[in-house]
mmCIF file of C-alpha atoms in Angstrom:
data_model
loop_
_atom_site.group_PDB
_atom_site.id
_atom_site.type_symbol
_atom_site.label_atom_id
_atom_site.label_comp_id
_atom_site.label_asym_id
_atom_site.label_seq_id
_atom_site.Cartn_x
_atom_site.Cartn_y
_atom_site.Cartn_z
ATOM 1 C CA MET A 688 -42.875 16.393 -44.275
ATOM 2 C CA THR A 689 -40.415 17.277 -41.676
ATOM 3 C CA GLN A 690 -39.741 21.038 -40.805
ATOM 4 C CA ASN A 691 -35.777 21.005 -42.446
ATOM 5 C CA SER A 692 -37.413 19.710 -45.888
ATOM 6 C CA PRO A 693 -36.605 21.824 -48.898
ATOM 7 C CA GLU A 694 -40.107 22.311 -49.303
ATOM 8 C CA ILE A 695 -40.536 24.053 -45.975
ATOM 9 C CA GLN A 696 -37.621 25.886 -46.182
ATOM 10 C CA GLU A 697 -38.669 27.302 -49.851
ATOM 11 C CA ARG A 698 -41.750 28.431 -48.638
ATOM 12 C CA GLN A 699 -40.201 30.292 -45.600
ATOM 13 C CA PRO A 700 -40.070 34.085 -46.052
ATOM 14 C CA LEU A 701 -36.006 33.845 -46.157
ATOM 15 C CA SER A 702 -34.679 30.315 -45.850
ATOM 16 C CA ASN A 703 -31.871 29.174 -43.689
ATOM 17 C CA ALA A 704 -29.314 28.838 -46.368
ATOM 18 C CA ARG A 705 -30.115 32.134 -47.410
ATOM 19 C CA LEU A 706 -29.974 33.831 -44.284
ATOM 20 C CA GLY A 707 -26.597 31.413 -43.383
ATOM 21 C CA VAL A 708 -24.953 32.834 -46.919
ATOM 22 C CA LEU A 709 -25.898 36.589 -45.314
ATOM 23 C CA VAL A 710 -24.395 35.833 -42.160
ATOM 24 C CA LEU A 711 -21.299 34.383 -43.618
ATOM 25 C CA LEU A 712 -20.935 37.759 -45.940
ATOM 26 C CA GLY A 713 -21.432 39.588 -42.655
ATOM 27 C CA ALA A 714 -18.172 37.593 -41.314
ATOM 28 C CA GLU A 715 -16.453 38.270 -44.721
ATOM 29 C CA THR A 716 -17.228 41.847 -44.740
ATOM 30 C CA MET A 717 -16.013 42.851 -41.579
ATOM 31 C CA LEU A 718 -12.615 40.489 -42.409
ATOM 32 C CA PHE A 719 -12.384 42.668 -45.307
ATOM 33 C CA SER A 720 -12.785 45.927 -43.337
ATOM 34 C CA GLY A 721 -9.881 45.020 -40.909
ATOM 35 C CA LEU A 722 -7.806 44.818 -44.098
ATOM 36 C CA ILE A 723 -9.240 47.958 -45.649
ATOM 37 C CA GLY A 724 -8.923 49.728 -42.066
ATOM 38 C CA THR A 725 -4.910 48.816 -42.297
ATOM 39 C CA PHE A 726 -4.730 49.660 -45.721
ATOM 40 C CA LEU A 727 -6.051 53.053 -44.517
ATOM 41 C CA VAL A 728 -3.868 53.530 -41.839
ATOM 42 C CA PHE A 729 -0.604 52.918 -44.390
ATOM 43 C CA ARG A 730 -2.358 55.278 -47.047
ATOM 44 C CA VAL A 731 -3.587 58.332 -45.206
ATOM 45 C CA GLY A 732 -0.341 57.538 -42.891
ATOM 46 C CA ASN A 733 2.126 58.089 -45.785
ATOM 47 C CA VAL A 734 2.703 61.578 -47.250
ATOM 48 C CA THR A 735 3.944 60.121 -50.200
ATOM 49 C CA TRP A 736 2.117 57.140 -52.049
ATOM 50 C CA PRO A 737 3.791 54.551 -53.125
ATOM 51 C CA PRO A 738 6.376 55.097 -50.405
ATOM 52 C CA PRO A 739 9.759 56.223 -51.619
ATOM 53 C CA SER A 740 11.116 52.864 -51.889
ATOM 54 C CA HIS A 741 8.885 51.743 -54.366
ATOM 55 C CA ILE A 742 8.621 55.191 -56.314
ATOM 56 C CA GLY A 743 9.640 53.261 -59.794
ATOM 57 C CA ILE A 744 6.885 50.544 -59.692
ATOM 58 C CA GLU A 745 3.727 51.024 -61.415
ATOM 59 C CA LEU A 746 0.081 48.984 -60.602
ATOM 60 C CA PRO A 747 -1.150 48.441 -64.032
ATOM 61 C CA ARG A 748 -4.209 50.602 -63.748
ATOM 62 C CA ALA A 749 -5.544 50.253 -67.267
ATOM 63 C CA ILE A 750 -5.565 46.343 -67.757
ATOM 64 C CA THR A 751 -6.968 46.120 -64.154
ATOM 65 C CA GLY A 752 -9.767 48.581 -65.123
ATOM 66 C CA ILE A 753 -10.793 46.570 -67.879
ATOM 67 C CA ASN A 754 -10.552 43.685 -65.800
ATOM 68 C CA THR A 755 -13.183 45.508 -63.184
ATOM 69 C CA VAL A 756 -15.055 45.800 -66.310
ATOM 70 C CA LEU A 757 -15.122 42.244 -66.947
ATOM 71 C CA LEU A 758 -15.915 41.049 -63.675
ATOM 72 C CA LEU A 759 -18.755 43.408 -63.302
ATOM 73 C CA LEU A 760 -20.070 41.870 -66.607
ATOM 74 C CA SER A 761 -19.730 38.745 -64.653
ATOM 75 C CA GLY A 762 -22.243 39.913 -62.158
ATOM 76 C CA TYR A 763 -24.513 40.926 -64.891
ATOM 77 C CA THR A 764 -24.492 37.404 -66.572
ATOM 78 C CA MET A 765 -24.949 35.806 -62.729
ATOM 79 C CA PHE A 766 -27.843 37.614 -62.349
ATOM 80 C CA GLN A 767 -29.392 36.738 -65.921
ATOM 81 C CA ALA A 768 -28.275 32.449 -64.700
ATOM 82 C CA ARG A 769 -30.969 33.677 -61.451
ATOM 83 C CA ARG A 770 -33.525 34.627 -63.694
ATOM 84 C CA ALA A 771 -33.043 31.952 -65.971
ATOM 85 C CA ILE A 772 -34.144 29.446 -63.649
ATOM 86 C CA GLN A 773 -36.672 31.747 -62.258
ATOM 87 C CA LYS A 774 -38.642 31.055 -65.786
ATOM 88 C CA ASP A 775 -37.442 27.481 -65.510
ATOM 89 C CA ASN A 776 -35.150 27.841 -68.709
ATOM 90 C CA LEU A 777 -32.302 25.176 -67.406
ATOM 91 C CA LYS A 778 -30.702 25.488 -70.817
ATOM 92 C CA GLN A 779 -30.180 29.449 -70.366
ATOM 93 C CA LEU A 780 -28.898 28.393 -66.703
ATOM 94 C CA ARG A 781 -26.181 26.574 -67.837
ATOM 95 C CA ASN A 782 -25.279 28.931 -70.316
ATOM 96 C CA TRP A 783 -25.601 31.875 -68.176
ATOM 97 C CA LEU A 784 -23.324 29.964 -65.570
ATOM 98 C CA LEU A 785 -20.713 28.736 -67.792
ATOM 99 C CA LEU A 786 -20.151 32.205 -69.118
ATOM 100 C CA THR A 787 -19.968 33.990 -65.459
ATOM 101 C CA GLY A 788 -17.468 30.988 -64.584
ATOM 102 C CA GLY A 789 -15.571 31.839 -67.917
ATOM 103 C CA LEU A 790 -15.545 35.422 -67.116
ATOM 104 C CA GLY A 791 -14.549 34.613 -63.121
ATOM 105 C CA LEU A 792 -11.610 32.762 -64.638
ATOM 106 C CA LEU A 793 -10.651 35.121 -67.173
ATOM 107 C CA PHE A 794 -10.605 37.963 -64.039
ATOM 108 C CA LEU A 795 -8.172 35.423 -62.127
ATOM 109 C CA GLY A 796 -5.983 34.968 -65.252
ATOM 110 C CA VAL A 797 -5.332 38.674 -66.053
ATOM 111 C CA GLN A 798 -4.912 38.983 -62.337
ATOM 112 C CA GLY A 799 -1.972 36.157 -62.060
ATOM 113 C CA SER A 800 -0.416 37.627 -65.097
ATOM 114 C CA GLU A 801 -0.145 40.835 -63.495
ATOM 115 C CA TRP A 802 1.040 39.480 -60.310
ATOM 116 C CA VAL A 803 4.227 38.116 -62.186
ATOM 117 C CA GLN A 804 4.661 40.937 -63.793
ATOM 118 C CA LEU A 805 4.843 43.025 -60.272
ATOM 119 C CA ILE A 806 7.087 40.407 -58.823
ATOM 120 C CA ARG A 807 9.417 40.552 -61.744
ATOM 121 C CA ASN A 808 9.471 44.187 -60.981
ATOM 122 C CA GLY A 809 10.108 43.826 -57.357
ATOM 123 C CA LEU A 810 7.124 44.374 -55.506
ATOM 124 C CA THR A 811 6.839 41.624 -53.426
ATOM 125 C CA LEU A 812 5.291 40.811 -49.794
ATOM 126 C CA GLN A 813 8.569 40.896 -48.192
ATOM 127 C CA SER A 814 9.399 44.351 -50.043
ATOM 128 C CA GLY A 815 7.574 46.328 -47.675
ATOM 129 C CA VAL A 816 4.538 48.062 -46.264
ATOM 130 C CA TYR A 817 3.226 48.606 -49.682
ATOM 131 C CA GLY A 818 4.005 45.284 -51.319
ATOM 132 C CA GLY A 819 2.772 43.481 -48.205
ATOM 133 C CA ILE A 820 -0.826 45.164 -48.088
ATOM 134 C CA PHE A 821 -1.058 45.149 -51.833
ATOM 135 C CA TYR A 822 -0.877 41.126 -51.826
ATOM 136 C CA VAL A 823 -2.628 40.711 -48.544
ATOM 137 C CA LEU A 824 -5.758 42.848 -49.988
ATOM 138 C CA ILE A 825 -5.775 42.075 -53.216
ATOM 139 C CA GLY A 826 -4.808 38.276 -52.728
ATOM 140 C CA CYS A 827 -8.090 37.946 -50.012
ATOM 141 C CA HIS A 828 -10.133 38.718 -52.651
ATOM 142 C CA ALA A 829 -8.613 36.524 -55.396
ATOM 143 C CA VAL A 830 -9.038 33.607 -52.977
ATOM 144 C CA HIS A 831 -12.696 34.589 -52.369
ATOM 145 C CA VAL A 832 -13.114 35.181 -56.769
ATOM 146 C CA LEU A 833 -11.402 31.685 -56.735
ATOM 147 C CA SER A 834 -14.129 29.984 -54.006
ATOM 148 C CA ALA A 835 -16.868 31.466 -56.010
ATOM 149 C CA VAL A 836 -15.365 30.163 -59.319
ATOM 150 C CA ILE A 837 -15.463 26.772 -57.601
ATOM 151 C CA TRP A 838 -19.087 26.985 -55.831
ATOM 152 C CA LEU A 839 -20.160 27.961 -59.050
ATOM 153 C CA PHE A 840 -18.828 24.957 -61.084
ATOM 154 C CA ILE A 841 -20.542 23.030 -58.629
ATOM 155 C CA VAL A 842 -23.719 24.497 -59.134
ATOM 156 C CA PHE A 843 -23.115 23.884 -62.636
ATOM 157 C CA GLY A 844 -22.548 20.476 -62.375
ATOM 158 C CA MET A 845 -26.057 20.317 -60.143
ATOM 159 C CA ALA A 846 -27.529 22.475 -63.199
ATOM 160 C CA MET A 847 -26.232 19.892 -65.748
ATOM 161 C CA ALA A 848 -27.834 16.636 -63.563
ATOM 162 C CA GLY A 849 -31.015 18.894 -63.410
ATOM 163 C CA ARG A 850 -31.277 19.188 -59.981
ATOM 164 C CA PHE A 851 -33.001 22.783 -60.082
ATOM 165 C CA SER A 852 -36.331 24.114 -61.529
ATOM 166 C CA ALA A 853 -38.372 27.316 -61.030
ATOM 167 C CA ASP A 854 -39.881 25.871 -57.678
ATOM 168 C CA ARG A 855 -36.150 25.065 -56.400
ATOM 169 C CA TYR A 856 -32.983 27.139 -57.139
ATOM 170 C CA ILE A 857 -31.772 27.769 -53.408
ATOM 171 C CA GLY A 858 -28.539 26.466 -54.770
ATOM 172 C CA VAL A 859 -28.070 29.162 -57.440
ATOM 173 C CA ASP A 860 -29.351 31.744 -55.176
ATOM 174 C CA THR A 861 -26.918 31.357 -52.375
ATOM 175 C CA CYS A 862 -24.201 31.061 -55.073
ATOM 176 C CA THR A 863 -25.803 34.643 -56.715
ATOM 177 C CA ILE A 864 -25.302 36.149 -53.528
ATOM 178 C CA TYR A 865 -21.940 35.189 -52.621
ATOM 179 C CA TRP A 866 -21.068 36.118 -56.240
ATOM 180 C CA ILE A 867 -22.507 39.667 -56.241
ATOM 181 C CA PHE A 868 -20.919 40.223 -52.761
ATOM 182 C CA VAL A 869 -17.380 39.584 -54.551
ATOM 183 C CA VAL A 870 -18.106 41.551 -57.714
ATOM 184 C CA ALA A 871 -19.334 44.315 -55.425
ATOM 185 C CA LEU A 872 -16.557 44.367 -53.310
ATOM 186 C CA TRP A 873 -13.943 44.744 -56.137
ATOM 187 C CA PRO A 874 -14.641 47.881 -57.573
ATOM 188 C CA ILE A 875 -14.150 49.509 -53.631
ATOM 189 C CA LEU A 876 -10.391 47.930 -53.753
ATOM 190 C CA TYR A 877 -9.571 48.478 -57.221
ATOM 191 C CA VAL A 878 -10.265 52.415 -56.212
ATOM 192 C CA LEU A 879 -8.751 52.504 -52.840
ATOM 193 C CA VAL A 880 -5.699 50.195 -53.875
ATOM 194 C CA TYR A 881 -5.053 51.082 -57.861
ATOM 195 C CA LEU A 882 -6.501 54.843 -57.998
ATOM 196 C CA SER A 883 -5.446 56.040 -54.954
ATOM 197 C CA MET B 430 -32.750 50.901 -8.498
ATOM 198 C CA HIS B 431 -33.986 52.966 -11.961
ATOM 199 C CA LYS B 432 -37.524 53.156 -10.397
ATOM 200 C CA LEU B 433 -36.199 54.901 -7.215
ATOM 201 C CA PHE B 434 -34.558 57.058 -9.564
ATOM 202 C CA TRP B 435 -37.750 58.135 -11.569
ATOM 203 C CA ARG B 436 -39.690 58.330 -8.620
ATOM 204 C CA SER B 437 -36.895 61.253 -7.092
ATOM 205 C CA TRP B 438 -36.724 62.712 -10.629
ATOM 206 C CA GLN B 439 -40.580 63.251 -10.762
ATOM 207 C CA ALA B 440 -40.251 64.792 -7.374
ATOM 208 C CA LYS B 441 -38.115 67.587 -8.298
ATOM 209 C CA THR B 442 -39.111 70.762 -9.612
ATOM 210 C CA CYS B 443 -39.149 72.241 -13.006
ATOM 211 C CA TYR B 444 -36.381 74.394 -11.871
ATOM 212 C CA THR B 445 -34.170 72.026 -10.629
ATOM 213 C CA LYS B 446 -34.749 69.740 -13.784
ATOM 214 C CA VAL B 447 -33.727 72.796 -16.162
ATOM 215 C CA LEU B 448 -30.546 73.083 -14.106
ATOM 216 C CA TRP B 449 -29.410 69.437 -14.365
ATOM 217 C CA ALA B 450 -30.370 69.678 -18.206
ATOM 218 C CA ALA B 451 -27.946 72.531 -18.123
ATOM 219 C CA VAL B 452 -25.243 70.957 -16.478
ATOM 220 C CA LEU B 453 -25.740 67.868 -18.610
ATOM 221 C CA ILE B 454 -25.431 70.079 -21.708
ATOM 222 C CA PHE B 455 -22.158 71.728 -19.812
ATOM 223 C CA VAL B 456 -20.695 68.245 -19.679
ATOM 224 C CA ILE B 457 -21.549 67.199 -22.962
ATOM 225 C CA PHE B 458 -20.424 69.978 -25.308
ATOM 226 C CA ILE B 459 -18.500 72.175 -22.971
ATOM 227 C CA VAL B 460 -15.879 70.110 -21.540
ATOM 228 C CA PRO B 461 -14.545 67.938 -24.315
ATOM 229 C CA MET B 462 -13.249 70.765 -26.376
ATOM 230 C CA SER B 463 -11.740 68.034 -28.870
ATOM 231 C CA VAL B 464 -12.347 64.605 -29.353
ATOM 232 C CA GLU B 465 -10.058 62.055 -31.349
ATOM 233 C CA ALA B 466 -10.852 58.657 -32.543
ATOM 234 C CA CYS B 467 -7.715 57.619 -31.459
ATOM 235 C CA PRO B 468 -6.478 58.374 -28.133
ATOM 236 C CA ALA B 469 -2.997 57.258 -28.598
ATOM 237 C CA CYS B 470 -2.815 59.626 -31.466
ATOM 238 C CA LYS B 471 -2.123 63.088 -29.738
ATOM 239 C CA THR B 472 -1.833 65.394 -32.646
ATOM 240 C CA LEU B 473 -4.436 65.406 -35.368
ATOM 241 C CA ASP B 474 -1.789 66.940 -38.020
ATOM 242 C CA ASP B 475 0.345 64.168 -37.967
ATOM 243 C CA PRO B 476 -0.309 61.951 -40.701
ATOM 244 C CA ILE B 477 -0.078 58.042 -39.098
ATOM 245 C CA GLY B 478 -2.768 60.067 -36.277
ATOM 246 C CA LYS B 479 -4.583 60.919 -39.313
ATOM 247 C CA GLY B 480 -4.122 57.217 -40.669
ATOM 248 C CA PHE B 481 -5.499 55.953 -37.263
ATOM 249 C CA ASN B 482 -8.393 58.226 -37.113
ATOM 250 C CA TRP B 483 -9.979 57.034 -40.460
ATOM 251 C CA SER B 484 -9.266 53.464 -40.088
ATOM 252 C CA ILE B 485 -10.755 53.545 -36.689
ATOM 253 C CA LEU B 486 -13.892 55.558 -38.063
ATOM 254 C CA PHE B 487 -14.338 53.088 -40.906
ATOM 255 C CA LEU B 488 -14.066 50.175 -38.606
ATOM 256 C CA MET B 489 -16.619 51.826 -35.907
ATOM 257 C CA ALA B 490 -18.846 52.218 -38.830
ATOM 258 C CA MET B 491 -18.898 48.676 -40.886
ATOM 259 C CA PRO B 492 -20.710 46.741 -37.529
ATOM 260 C CA PHE B 493 -23.700 48.936 -37.900
ATOM 261 C CA THR B 494 -23.549 48.819 -41.742
ATOM 262 C CA VAL B 495 -23.557 44.804 -41.627
ATOM 263 C CA PHE B 496 -25.913 44.310 -39.018
ATOM 264 C CA GLY B 497 -27.970 46.795 -40.852
ATOM 265 C CA LEU B 498 -27.937 45.554 -43.767
ATOM 266 C CA ILE B 499 -28.244 41.580 -42.467
ATOM 267 C CA GLY B 500 -31.505 43.262 -40.407
ATOM 268 C CA GLY B 501 -32.717 44.944 -43.570
ATOM 269 C CA THR B 502 -32.972 42.269 -45.657
ATOM 270 C CA VAL B 503 -34.619 40.177 -43.024
ATOM 271 C CA TYR B 504 -37.105 42.565 -42.377
ATOM 272 C CA LEU B 505 -38.010 43.280 -46.423
ATOM 273 C CA HIS B 506 -38.290 39.461 -46.970
ATOM 274 C CA TYR B 507 -40.664 39.037 -43.902
ATOM 275 C CA ARG B 508 -42.707 42.276 -44.855
ATOM 276 C CA ARG B 509 -43.021 41.040 -48.535
ATOM 277 C CA ALA B 510 -44.354 37.466 -47.181
ATOM 278 C CA ASN B 511 -46.607 39.141 -44.809
ATOM 279 C CA ARG B 512 -47.891 41.595 -47.520
ATOM 280 C CA LYS B 513 -51.671 41.575 -47.716
ATOM 281 C CA PRO B 514 -52.410 40.416 -51.498
ATOM 282 C CA THR B 515 -54.032 43.687 -53.429
ATOM 283 C CA ASP B 516 -57.603 43.272 -55.046
ATOM 284 C CA GLU B 517 -55.841 42.996 -58.298
ATOM 285 C CA GLU B 518 -53.863 39.710 -57.175
ATOM 286 C CA THR B 519 -56.587 38.174 -55.700
ATOM 287 C CA ILE B 520 -58.850 38.433 -58.624
#
């Protein structure tokens, strides 16, 4: 058995894969911190928000609020998927993963339709600081949700192939950590961008 | 260098040490009457200045938060792994 074999890694207190994902999330946190820092400069720096040039444009707070609940629910279903594989229940794992992926896609769909509506109302990336920071911050999160959904469906495919068990579920575990990060980040962005 | 400093510090009388401590406290607390996170923002009442200050304070705190969380997670995993089994678990 080599040093890097999955059996050895599973027995380590913190596997290399988990540590790798944690470091990745550290870098992601710094990326979003930079974007939130930029948002704070514009938000606190402007007495009127949205700026006078965007006064007629309203962000869809209510629909996004419901969307937030959907994303938080997907965090719960992902957690249940992890619990299912810990109990060696592959069928439940597949069901929970599918439900989580569906909720993630629904979140992206609702957000995409909101963006279409906002662009029609005149809020674009070039329409000023308000539009620029909105699309960069929320768009960056949407890209992360999309990559999390792709990762999740890869894990789902591996689950369909029977690659996981109660002793070997590092793929599910790392995907869960990433998903929870993406889910936990959203309420902060929602409060900052939509409610502040 | 630090050994030389330490020896000379030990050689000083109690009175001199108290005097040095007083000077240090004076420099730290009295001299900088007001400190802003952003040296470029001259007045804190200015909204842009406030925005920069909040942003800088937020960004300043984030590396500590990130390293603290990662370090805390690694520490907890290792502590859990090295935990001695209780009597109930050994039975």
